[in-house]
mmCIF file of C-alpha atoms in Angstrom:
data_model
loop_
_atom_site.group_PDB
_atom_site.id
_atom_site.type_symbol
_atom_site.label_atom_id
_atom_site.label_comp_id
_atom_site.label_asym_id
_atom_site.label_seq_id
_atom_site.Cartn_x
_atom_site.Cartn_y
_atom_site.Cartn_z
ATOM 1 C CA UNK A 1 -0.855 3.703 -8.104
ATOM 2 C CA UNK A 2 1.698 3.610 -11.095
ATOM 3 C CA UNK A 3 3.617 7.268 -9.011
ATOM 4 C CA UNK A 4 3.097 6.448 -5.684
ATOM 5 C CA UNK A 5 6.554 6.535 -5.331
ATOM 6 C CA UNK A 6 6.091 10.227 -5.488
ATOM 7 C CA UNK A 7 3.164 10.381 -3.106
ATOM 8 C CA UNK A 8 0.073 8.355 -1.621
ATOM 9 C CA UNK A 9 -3.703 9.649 -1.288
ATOM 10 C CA UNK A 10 -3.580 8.335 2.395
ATOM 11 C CA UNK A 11 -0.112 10.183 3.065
ATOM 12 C CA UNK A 12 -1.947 13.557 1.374
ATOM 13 C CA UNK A 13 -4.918 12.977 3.401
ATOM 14 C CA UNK A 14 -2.873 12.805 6.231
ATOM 15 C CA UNK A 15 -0.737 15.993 5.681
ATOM 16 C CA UNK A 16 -3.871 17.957 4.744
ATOM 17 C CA UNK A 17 -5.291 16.702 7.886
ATOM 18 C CA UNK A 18 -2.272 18.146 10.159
ATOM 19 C CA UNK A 19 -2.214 21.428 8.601
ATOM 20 C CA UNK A 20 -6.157 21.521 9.424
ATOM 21 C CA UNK A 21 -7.692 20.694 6.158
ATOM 22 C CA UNK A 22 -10.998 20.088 5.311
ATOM 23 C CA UNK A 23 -10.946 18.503 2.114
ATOM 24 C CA UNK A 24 -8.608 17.756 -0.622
ATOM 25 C CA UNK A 25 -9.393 16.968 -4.309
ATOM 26 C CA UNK A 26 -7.306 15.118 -6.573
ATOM 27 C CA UNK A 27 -6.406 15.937 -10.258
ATOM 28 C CA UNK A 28 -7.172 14.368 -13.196
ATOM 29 C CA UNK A 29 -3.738 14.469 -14.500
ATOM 30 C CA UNK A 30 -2.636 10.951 -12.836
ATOM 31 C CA UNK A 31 -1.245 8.370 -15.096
ATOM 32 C CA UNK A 32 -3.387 6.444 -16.194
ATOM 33 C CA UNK A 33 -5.378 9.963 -16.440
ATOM 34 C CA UNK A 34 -8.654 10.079 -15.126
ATOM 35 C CA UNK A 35 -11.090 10.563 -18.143
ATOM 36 C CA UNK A 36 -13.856 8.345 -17.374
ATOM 37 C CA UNK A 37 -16.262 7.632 -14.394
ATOM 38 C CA UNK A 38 -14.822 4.456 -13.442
ATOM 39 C CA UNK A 39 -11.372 5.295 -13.515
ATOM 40 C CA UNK A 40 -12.330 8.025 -10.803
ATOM 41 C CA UNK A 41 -14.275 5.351 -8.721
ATOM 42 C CA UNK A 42 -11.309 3.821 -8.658
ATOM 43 C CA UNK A 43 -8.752 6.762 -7.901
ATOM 44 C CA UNK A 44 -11.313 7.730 -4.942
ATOM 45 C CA UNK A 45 -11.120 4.188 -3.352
ATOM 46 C CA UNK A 46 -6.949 4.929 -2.351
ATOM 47 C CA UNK A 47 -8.836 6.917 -0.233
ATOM 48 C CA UNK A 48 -10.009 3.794 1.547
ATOM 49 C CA UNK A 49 -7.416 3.283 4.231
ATOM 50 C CA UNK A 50 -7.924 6.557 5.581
ATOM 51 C CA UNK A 51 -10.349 6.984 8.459
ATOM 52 C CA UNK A 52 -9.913 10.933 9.364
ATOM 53 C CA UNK A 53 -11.730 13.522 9.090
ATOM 54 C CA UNK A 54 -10.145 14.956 5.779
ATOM 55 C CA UNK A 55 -13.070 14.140 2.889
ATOM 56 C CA UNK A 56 -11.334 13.281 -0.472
ATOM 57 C CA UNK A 57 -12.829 14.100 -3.888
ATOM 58 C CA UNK A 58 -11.349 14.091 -7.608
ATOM 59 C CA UNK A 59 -12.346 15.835 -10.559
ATOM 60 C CA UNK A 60 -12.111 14.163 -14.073
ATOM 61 C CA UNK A 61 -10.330 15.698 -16.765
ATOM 62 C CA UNK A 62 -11.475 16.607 -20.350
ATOM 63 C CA UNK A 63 -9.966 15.270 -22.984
ATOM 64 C CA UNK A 64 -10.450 16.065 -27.148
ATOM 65 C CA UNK A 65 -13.329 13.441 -27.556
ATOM 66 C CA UNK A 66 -16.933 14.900 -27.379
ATOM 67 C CA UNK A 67 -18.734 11.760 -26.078
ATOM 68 C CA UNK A 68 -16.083 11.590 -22.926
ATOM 69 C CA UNK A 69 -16.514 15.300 -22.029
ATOM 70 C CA UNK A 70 -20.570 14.733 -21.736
ATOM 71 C CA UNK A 71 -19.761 11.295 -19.893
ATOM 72 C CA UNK A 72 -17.537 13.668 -17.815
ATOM 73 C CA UNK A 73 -19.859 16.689 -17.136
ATOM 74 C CA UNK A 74 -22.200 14.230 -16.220
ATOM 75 C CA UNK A 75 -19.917 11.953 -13.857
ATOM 76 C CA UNK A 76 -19.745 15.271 -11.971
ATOM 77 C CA UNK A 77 -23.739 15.064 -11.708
ATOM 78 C CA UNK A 78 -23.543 11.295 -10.758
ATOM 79 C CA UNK A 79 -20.907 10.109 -9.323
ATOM 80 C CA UNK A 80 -20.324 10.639 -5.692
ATOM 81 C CA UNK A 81 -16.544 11.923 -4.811
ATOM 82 C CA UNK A 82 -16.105 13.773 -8.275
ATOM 83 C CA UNK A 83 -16.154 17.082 -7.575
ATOM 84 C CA UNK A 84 -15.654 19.068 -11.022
ATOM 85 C CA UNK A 85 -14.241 18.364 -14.504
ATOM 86 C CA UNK A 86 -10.488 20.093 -15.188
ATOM 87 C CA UNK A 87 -9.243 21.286 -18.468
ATOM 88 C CA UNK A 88 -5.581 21.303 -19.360
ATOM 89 C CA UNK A 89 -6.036 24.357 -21.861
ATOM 90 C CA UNK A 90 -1.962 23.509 -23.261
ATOM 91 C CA UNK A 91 -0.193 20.568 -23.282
ATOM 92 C CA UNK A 92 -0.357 18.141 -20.235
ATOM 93 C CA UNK A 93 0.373 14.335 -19.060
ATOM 94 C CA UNK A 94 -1.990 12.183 -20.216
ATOM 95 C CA UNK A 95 -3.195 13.699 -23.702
ATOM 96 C CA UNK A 96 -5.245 15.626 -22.134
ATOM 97 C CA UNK A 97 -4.112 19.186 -23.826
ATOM 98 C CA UNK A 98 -6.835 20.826 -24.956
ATOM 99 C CA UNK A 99 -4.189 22.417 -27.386
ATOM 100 C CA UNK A 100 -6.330 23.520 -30.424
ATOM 101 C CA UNK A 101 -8.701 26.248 -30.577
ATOM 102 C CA UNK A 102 -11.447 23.951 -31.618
ATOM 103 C CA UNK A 103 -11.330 21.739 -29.041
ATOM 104 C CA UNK A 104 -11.307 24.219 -26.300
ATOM 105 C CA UNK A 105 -14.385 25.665 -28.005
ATOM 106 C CA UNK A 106 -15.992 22.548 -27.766
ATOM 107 C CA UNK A 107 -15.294 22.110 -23.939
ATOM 108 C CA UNK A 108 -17.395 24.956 -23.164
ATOM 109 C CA UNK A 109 -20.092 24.166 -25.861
ATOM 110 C CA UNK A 110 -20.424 20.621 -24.782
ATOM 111 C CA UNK A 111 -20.764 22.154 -20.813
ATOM 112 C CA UNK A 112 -23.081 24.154 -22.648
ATOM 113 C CA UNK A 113 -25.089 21.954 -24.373
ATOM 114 C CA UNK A 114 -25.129 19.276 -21.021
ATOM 115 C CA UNK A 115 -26.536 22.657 -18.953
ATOM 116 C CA UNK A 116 -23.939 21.709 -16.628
ATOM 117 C CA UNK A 117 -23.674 24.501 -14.442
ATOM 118 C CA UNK A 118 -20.855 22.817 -11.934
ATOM 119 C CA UNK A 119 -16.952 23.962 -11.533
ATOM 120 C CA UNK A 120 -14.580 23.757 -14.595
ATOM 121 C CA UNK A 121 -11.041 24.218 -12.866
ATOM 122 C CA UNK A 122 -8.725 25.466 -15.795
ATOM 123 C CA UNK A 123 -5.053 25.349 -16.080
ATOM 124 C CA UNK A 124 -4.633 28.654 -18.419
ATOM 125 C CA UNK A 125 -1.514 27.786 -20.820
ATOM 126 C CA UNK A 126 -2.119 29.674 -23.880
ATOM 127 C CA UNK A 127 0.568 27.478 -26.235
ATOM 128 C CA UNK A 128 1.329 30.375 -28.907
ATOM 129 C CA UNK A 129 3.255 32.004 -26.239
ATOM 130 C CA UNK A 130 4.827 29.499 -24.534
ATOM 131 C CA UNK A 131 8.623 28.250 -25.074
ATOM 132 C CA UNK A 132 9.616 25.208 -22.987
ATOM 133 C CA UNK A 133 12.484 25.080 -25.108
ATOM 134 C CA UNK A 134 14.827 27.904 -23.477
ATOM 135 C CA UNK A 135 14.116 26.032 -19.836
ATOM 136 C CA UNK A 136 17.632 26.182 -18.045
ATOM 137 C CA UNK A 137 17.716 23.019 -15.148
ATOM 138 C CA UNK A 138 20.688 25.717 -13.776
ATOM 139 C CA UNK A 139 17.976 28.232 -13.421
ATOM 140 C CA UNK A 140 14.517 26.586 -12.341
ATOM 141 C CA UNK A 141 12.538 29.616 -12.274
ATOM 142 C CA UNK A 142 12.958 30.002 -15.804
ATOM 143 C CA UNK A 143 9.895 27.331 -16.302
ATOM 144 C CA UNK A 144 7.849 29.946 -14.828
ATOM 145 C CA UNK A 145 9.503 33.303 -15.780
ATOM 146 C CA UNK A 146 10.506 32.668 -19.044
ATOM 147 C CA UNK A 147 9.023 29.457 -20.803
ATOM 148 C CA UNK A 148 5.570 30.324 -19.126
ATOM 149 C CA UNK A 149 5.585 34.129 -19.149
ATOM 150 C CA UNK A 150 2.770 35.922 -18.112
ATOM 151 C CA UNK A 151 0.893 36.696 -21.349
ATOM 152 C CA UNK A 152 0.107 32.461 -21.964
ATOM 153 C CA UNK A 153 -1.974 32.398 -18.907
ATOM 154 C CA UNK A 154 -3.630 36.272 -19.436
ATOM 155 C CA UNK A 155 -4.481 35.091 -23.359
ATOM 156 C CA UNK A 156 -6.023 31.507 -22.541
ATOM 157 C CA UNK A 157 -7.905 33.059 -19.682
ATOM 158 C CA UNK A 158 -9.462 35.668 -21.867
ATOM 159 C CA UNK A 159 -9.950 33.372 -24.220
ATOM 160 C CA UNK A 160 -11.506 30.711 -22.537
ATOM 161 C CA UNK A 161 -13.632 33.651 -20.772
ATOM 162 C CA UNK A 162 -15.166 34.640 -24.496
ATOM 163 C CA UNK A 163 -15.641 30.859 -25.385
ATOM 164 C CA UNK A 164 -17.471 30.657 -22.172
ATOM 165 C CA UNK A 165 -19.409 33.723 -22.871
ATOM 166 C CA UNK A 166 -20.049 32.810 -26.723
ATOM 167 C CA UNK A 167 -21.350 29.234 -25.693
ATOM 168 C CA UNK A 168 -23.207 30.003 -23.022
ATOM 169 C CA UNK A 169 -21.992 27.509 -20.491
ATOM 170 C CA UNK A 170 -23.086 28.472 -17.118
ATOM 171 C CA UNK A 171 -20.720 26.443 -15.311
ATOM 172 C CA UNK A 172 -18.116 28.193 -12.709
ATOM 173 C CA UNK A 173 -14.416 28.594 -13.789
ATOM 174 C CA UNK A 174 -12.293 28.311 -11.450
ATOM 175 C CA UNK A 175 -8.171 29.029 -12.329
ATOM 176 C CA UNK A 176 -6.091 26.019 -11.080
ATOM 177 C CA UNK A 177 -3.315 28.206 -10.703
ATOM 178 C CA UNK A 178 -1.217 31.144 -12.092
ATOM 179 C CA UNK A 179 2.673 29.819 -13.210
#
């Protein structure tokens, strides 16, 4: 792919299978971005080359549009190898921030609405308390400590929690990750 200068599925695959991995799913978050089924049919064939034992799956990513987050809750349903749909709840590659309050909403009412009742991996950025702007390249861990502080991932988490709630998608959350 376009940044497989940075890595390849096979090479992953292979890693994950040394360290005694079972599986390994990709993200969404790829350039192009994976938004639509066929784009993840694609992504999942890189896996082709590989012949362990390592099983490979992707999720598909949400995006702002409400027609391709019901093609995506349902490529989860359909489409073998796609494992879960992910939500970027701040800014992310791809335009695939779900940055305004309105269209987070409508990621859980649409998941709602579809009955889908399968994994939603979040990445929890709350943007009104983030501030990429002090980042110092001298000081790396002030991505994390200071442009990402603690409060941006407790606030979207709660938030997306009560949207969840409010909606009532069924699906599971799962947190990609704390910064």
């Amino acid at each position: 792919g376009v940044q497989s200068y940075k890595d390849t599925v096979v090479h992953s695959l292979q890693v994950a299978e040394a360290a005694g991995g079972l599986a390994l799913a990709g993200m969404p978050n790829t350039n192009p971005p994976l938004l639509s089924a066929e784009q993840c049919v694609e992504y999942l064939k890189l896996a082709d080359d590989y012949s362990g034992p390592v099983k490979f799956f992707t999720h598909i990513g949400a995006s702002t549009d409400r027609d391709q987050l019901k093609r995506a809750f349902n490529a989860v349903r359909e489409v073998p190898g796609v494992c879960g749909v992910k939500g970027f709840l701040g800014h992310s590659t791809g335009d695939m921030g779900l940055v305004r309050q309105k269209d987070r909403y409508q990621l859980f009412e649409v998941g709602a609405e579809e009955g889908y009742k399968g994994v939603l991996v979040l990445h929890c950025e709350h943007e009104d308390y983030m501030n990429s702007k002090v980042f110092d390249l001298e000081i790396p861990g002030s991505w994390s400590l200071i442009c990402r502080p603690e409060i941006s991932e407790i606030a979207s988490f709660t938030e997306a929690v009560n949207m969840a709630r409010d909606t009532g998608f069924e699906g599971r959350i799962h947190v990609a990750h704390v910064s």
